[in-house]
Amino acid sequence: MELVGTQVTVPGSRGHGILRYYGPIDGKAGVFGGIELIGPLASSRGKNSGDVDGVRYFDVKVPQTGLFIPWERLRSSNPQLDSGTGGRISRSSSGNGRQLLIAKRSTQSTPEKTRDSRQEAMFYKQQYEALKEESEKKSAILAELQRTVAELEPLLEEYERDLQERDKKLAKQRAEFERARENWRESMDLMSSTQQETELFYEEKLKELEGGPQVEELKKAHQKEVDELQRKLEASQKRAESLEKQLEAEKNQVERKALDDISTKMAHTSLNNHQNQLPIYEPKKHTDPSTGRDNWCGLCEQDGHVASECPFENDAF
């Protein structure tokens, strides 16, 4: 009987694997069996890729699907294994460190080749089914995202149109404000120029009439006109400030209304999507496998000891 290539039952589980190595491990006492796990057990129990502390003892097809188990423990779950036969342990060196390998027979019988081929085919089939299931899940998620995008595109287009319309209104109001401010500046310049001309005119008149009886009357008339022009100037300044405040308030009101409309539509869309989702099923009562058992190990799921004292997991690495 040849050990390497034999399908074995993994102790403490219902899963299987392929025996890839039989022999000692550097730094470990005793003889070990190196197993390449297959099926669902590979992802849950796999601990290495056939190597320990930088030394490779066997190769695996899928990373992290290797497991080393003490030989006697492996034999206890696989009575068909014979520790006295199964190949000679050879030692060889490579660039990665000393390797321990089982020398396989140079030839294999047809039934053994057929068995290995079936085991390999089963392994690839299981991997294919797992990848297929994962691909279907990703396709479903992608389809859901595409539907969500299709639902949001019309809303985004509508929001874009609303923003463009509000931008046009703001641009129009800004242009009107600029025209009003320019008119106010022209009026201010005109009033200032008129005031200067008036002051010069009355100064000349005062010089002409200086010392005459009409000087006081001219001064009073001139001061009255100056006060009137000053009053108009202040009124124009207040009106310009009022226009600026009014324009700023209208601008803020338009922006707040745009943001409120967008938030309302987004909230309505999110609520519709949430209402269309199916509720997640939750069982009314959760089952605890350790109920009614004093000593129950959650690692190997057996009676008689607790997880910290598990003899089946503490010697596996």
C-alpha positions as MATLAB code, in Angstrom:
seq = 'MELVGTQVTVPGSRGHGILRYYGPIDGKAGVFGGIELIGPLASSRGKNSGDVDGVRYFDVKVPQTGLFIPWERLRSSNPQLDSGTGGRISRSSSGNGRQLLIAKRSTQSTPEKTRDSRQEAMFYKQQYEALKEESEKKSAILAELQRTVAELEPLLEEYERDLQERDKKLAKQRAEFERARENWRESMDLMSSTQQETELFYEEKLKELEGGPQVEELKKAHQKEVDELQRKLEASQKRAESLEKQLEAEKNQVERKALDDISTKMAHTSLNNHQNQLPIYEPKKHTDPSTGRDNWCGLCEQDGHVASECPFENDAF';
ca = [
       0.000    0.000    0.000;
       1.372    3.452   -0.910;
       0.585    6.203    1.602;
       1.084    9.311   -0.538;
      -1.993   10.055   -2.626;
      -4.382    8.181   -0.330;
      -7.681    9.852    0.549;
      -8.062   10.054    4.317;
     -10.690   11.228    6.782;
      -9.692   14.316    8.783;
     -10.000   13.573   12.541;
     -12.664   15.560   14.364;
     -14.642   16.298   11.199;
     -16.585   14.691    8.378;
     -14.292   16.111    5.728;
     -11.566   14.448    3.708;
      -8.151   15.206    2.330;
      -5.311   13.716    0.312;
      -2.259   12.418    2.174;
       0.720   14.270    0.671;
       3.450   13.650    3.263;
       4.412   11.097    5.922;
       7.397   11.612    8.214;
       9.054   13.825   10.840;
       8.857   17.628   11.096;
      11.815   19.777   12.104;
      11.446   20.924   15.699;
       8.474   18.620   16.368;
       8.513   15.274   18.153;
       7.026   12.225   16.485;
       5.805   11.363   13.008;
       3.222   13.467   11.186;
       0.977   13.146    8.199;
       0.676   16.103    5.815;
      -2.819   16.419    4.309;
      -4.112   18.559    1.431;
      -7.713   19.328    2.443;
     -10.465   19.205   -0.178;
     -14.004   20.508   -0.291;
     -15.523   23.007    2.176;
     -13.126   21.802    4.890;
     -10.198   23.349    2.987;
     -11.275   26.919    3.735;
     -12.217   26.303    7.387;
      -9.422   23.981    8.607;
      -6.503   24.761    6.293;
      -3.549   26.185    8.265;
      -0.611   26.242    5.836;
       0.479   25.488    2.280;
       2.525   22.362    3.085;
       5.323   24.243    4.853;
       6.399   24.723    8.492;
       8.877   27.391    9.658;
      10.106   28.022    6.114;
      10.585   24.340    5.201;
       8.241   22.940    2.551;
       7.212   19.312    2.930;
       4.609   19.055    0.162;
       2.794   21.193   -2.411;
      -0.909   22.079   -2.541;
      -3.019   23.193   -5.483;
      -4.817   25.924   -3.480;
      -2.891   28.024   -0.902;
      -3.720   27.546    2.793;
      -5.328   24.110    2.339;
      -2.573   22.089    4.096;
      -2.730   20.527    7.579;
      -0.222   18.479    9.616;
      -1.680   15.909   12.062;
       0.173   13.428   14.331;
       0.376   10.101   12.545;
      -1.152    8.029   15.356;
      -4.125   10.369   15.565;
      -4.554   10.188   11.789;
      -4.398    6.369   11.897;
      -7.045    6.270   14.650;
      -9.525    7.821   12.202;
      -8.207    5.853    9.206;
      -7.642    2.176   10.145;
      -6.782    1.351    6.539;
      -3.453    3.180    6.903;
      -0.440    0.967    7.653;
       2.436    2.785    9.359;
       4.859    0.013    8.441;
       4.579    0.545    4.676;
       3.968    3.366    2.291;
       7.275    4.573    0.942;
      10.746    5.479    2.038;
      11.398    8.879    3.620;
      14.098   10.717    1.679;
      15.923   13.912    2.562;
      17.037   16.548    0.055;
      18.245   20.137    0.171;
      17.104   23.143   -1.845;
      17.537   26.887   -1.821;
      14.558   27.260    0.545;
      15.930   24.860    3.185;
      15.968   21.127    3.902;
      12.933   19.305    2.553;
      11.514   15.997    3.712;
       9.730   14.065    0.985;
       8.290   10.581    0.471;
       9.844    8.775   -2.469;
       6.959    7.618   -4.591;
       7.131    4.491   -6.625;
       8.288    5.046  -10.154;
       5.184    3.450  -11.569;
       1.579    3.237  -10.449;
      -1.056    0.708  -11.280;
      -4.001    1.694  -13.421;
      -6.558    1.500  -10.527;
      -4.442    3.876   -8.413;
      -4.144    6.364  -11.272;
      -7.896    6.161  -11.829;
      -8.552    6.767   -8.137;
      -6.227    9.778   -8.031;
      -7.822   11.183  -11.175;
     -11.289   10.870   -9.662;
     -10.165   12.531   -6.452;
      -8.581   15.381   -8.377;
     -11.670   15.727  -10.555;
     -13.860   15.865   -7.435;
     -11.588   18.517   -5.936;
     -11.771   20.712   -9.040;
     -15.517   20.198   -9.263;
     -15.938   21.411   -5.703;
     -13.737   24.413   -6.395;
     -15.744   25.126   -9.549;
     -19.051   24.992   -7.664;
     -17.715   27.352   -4.995;
     -16.449   29.819   -7.609;
     -19.715   29.548   -9.529;
     -21.749   30.316   -6.412;
     -19.533   33.300   -5.618;
     -19.859   34.548   -9.199;
     -23.654   34.287   -9.035;
     -23.703   36.298   -5.807;
     -21.523   39.000   -7.347;
     -23.733   39.057  -10.456;
     -26.816   39.556   -8.277;
     -25.127   42.416   -6.423;
     -24.071   43.994   -9.730;
     -27.603   43.717  -11.101;
     -28.989   45.384   -7.976;
     -26.461   48.213   -8.297;
     -27.367   48.670  -11.955;
     -31.058   48.913  -11.057;
     -30.258   51.478   -8.383;
     -28.210   53.523  -10.857;
     -31.035   53.332  -13.400;
     -33.473   54.626  -10.771;
     -31.198   57.460   -9.681;
     -30.205   58.690  -13.152;
     -33.574   60.431  -13.886;
     -33.465   62.101  -10.461;
     -29.904   63.261  -11.004;
     -30.843   64.667  -14.399;
     -33.775   66.497  -12.830;
     -31.522   67.883  -10.083;
     -29.070   69.010  -12.750;
     -31.819   70.852  -14.618;
     -33.026   72.504  -11.394;
     -29.499   73.628  -10.561;
     -29.024   75.040  -14.055;
     -32.309   76.945  -13.776;
     -31.332   78.358  -10.392;
     -27.910   79.315  -11.749;
     -29.625   81.234  -14.543;
     -31.835   83.072  -12.043;
     -28.860   83.927   -9.842;
     -26.901   85.145  -12.872;
     -29.836   87.331  -13.912;
     -30.183   88.809  -10.410;
     -26.432   89.365  -10.239;
     -26.515   91.225  -13.565;
     -29.411   93.402  -12.352;
     -27.534   94.148   -9.154;
     -24.413   95.135  -11.102;
     -26.473   97.481  -13.284;
     -28.110   99.063  -10.224;
     -24.745   99.512   -8.526;
     -23.273  101.052  -11.675;
     -26.203  103.494  -11.909;
     -25.728  104.386   -8.262;
     -22.025  105.066   -8.849;
     -22.820  107.275  -11.827;
     -25.380  109.179   -9.748;
     -22.885  109.622   -6.938;
     -20.223  110.879   -9.336;
     -22.707  113.284  -10.901;
     -23.845  114.622   -7.528;
     -20.258  115.027   -6.350;
     -19.318  116.840   -9.531;
     -22.380  119.087   -9.249;
     -21.563  119.877   -5.634;
     -18.005  120.827   -6.521;
     -19.174  123.033   -9.381;
     -21.728  124.709   -7.128;
     -19.144  125.353   -4.440;
     -16.777  126.893   -6.989;
     -19.578  129.030   -8.426;
     -20.573  130.417   -5.045;
     -16.983  130.969   -4.011;
     -16.505  133.106   -7.109;
     -19.701  134.990   -6.393;
     -18.623  135.546   -2.799;
     -15.342  136.948   -3.977;
     -17.179  139.311   -6.340;
     -19.597  140.452   -3.668;
     -17.157  140.382   -0.797;
     -17.794  143.297    1.496;
     -21.282  143.959    0.035;
     -24.638  143.779    1.878;
     -25.720  140.577    0.055;
     -22.823  138.378    1.283;
     -24.664  136.931    4.276;
     -27.724  136.117    2.218;
     -25.614  134.390   -0.425;
     -23.808  132.372    2.257;
     -27.093  131.198    3.723;
     -28.468  130.263    0.304;
     -25.271  128.428   -0.528;
     -25.288  126.529    2.780;
     -28.910  125.537    2.238;
     -28.125  124.075   -1.154;
     -25.064  122.278    0.252;
     -27.176  120.748    3.045;
     -29.800  119.611    0.533;
     -27.161  117.966   -1.641;
     -25.655  116.279    1.434;
     -29.079  114.940    2.445;
     -29.657  113.508   -1.029;
     -26.206  111.944   -0.979;
     -26.872  110.183    2.344;
     -30.280  108.996    1.123;
     -28.683  107.529   -2.001;
     -26.080  105.726    0.084;
     -28.745  104.207    2.344;
     -30.779  103.090   -0.669;
     -27.717  101.399   -2.199;
     -26.995   99.552    1.063;
     -30.620   98.436    1.253;
     -30.469   97.090   -2.311;
     -27.311   95.112   -1.509;
     -28.885   93.559    1.606;
     -32.067   92.698   -0.289;
     -30.108   91.030   -3.093;
     -28.008   88.998   -0.623;
     -31.161   87.843    1.223;
     -32.827   86.744   -2.027;
     -29.670   84.882   -3.047;
     -29.520   83.000    0.277;
     -33.219   82.177    0.054;
     -32.826   80.703   -3.448;
     -29.826   78.586   -2.365;
     -31.622   77.294    0.752;
     -34.690   76.380   -1.288;
     -32.525   74.487   -3.813;
     -30.805   72.498   -1.066;
     -34.131   71.754    0.660;
     -35.642   70.463   -2.613;
     -32.668   68.190   -3.288;
     -32.661   66.815    0.291;
     -36.418   66.139    0.114;
     -36.146   64.254   -3.193;
     -33.137   62.216   -2.027;
     -34.922   61.283    1.220;
     -38.033   60.263   -0.732;
     -35.931   58.072   -3.052;
     -34.068   56.457   -0.122;
     -37.404   55.744    1.615;
     -38.814   54.082   -1.523;
     -35.720   51.905   -1.908;
     -35.876   50.927    1.769;
     -39.553   49.969    1.529;
     -38.842   47.754   -1.497;
     -36.266   45.659    0.351;
     -37.237   42.320    1.881;
     -36.829   41.959    5.673;
     -33.974   39.826    6.928;
     -35.183   36.579    8.460;
     -34.204   36.041   12.043;
     -35.059   32.789   13.874;
     -37.308   33.128   16.882;
     -34.980   31.016   19.000;
     -31.246   30.397   18.592;
     -29.986   26.845   19.228;
     -26.867   26.344   21.360;
     -25.147   22.962   20.636;
     -23.655   22.938   24.165;
     -27.070   23.098   25.890;
     -27.422   20.270   28.446;
     -23.753   19.259   28.224;
     -21.254   19.887   31.018;
     -18.036   19.381   29.019;
     -18.410   20.467   25.399;
     -15.580   21.495   23.050;
     -16.530   24.060   20.415;
     -13.374   23.313   18.373;
     -13.864   19.607   17.648;
     -17.586   19.568   18.696;
     -17.181   16.553   21.012;
     -18.035   15.747   24.638;
     -15.578   15.077   27.447;
     -13.420   18.216   27.475;
     -13.479   22.003   26.937;
     -11.883   23.980   24.081;
      -8.772   24.984   26.076;
      -8.013   21.294   26.743;
      -8.842   19.937   23.271;
      -6.349   17.129   22.420;
      -7.372   17.209   18.777;
      -6.565   20.865   18.091;
      -3.580   21.608   20.353;
      -1.310   19.230   18.391;
      -2.434   20.474   14.946;
      -0.554   23.398   13.384;
];
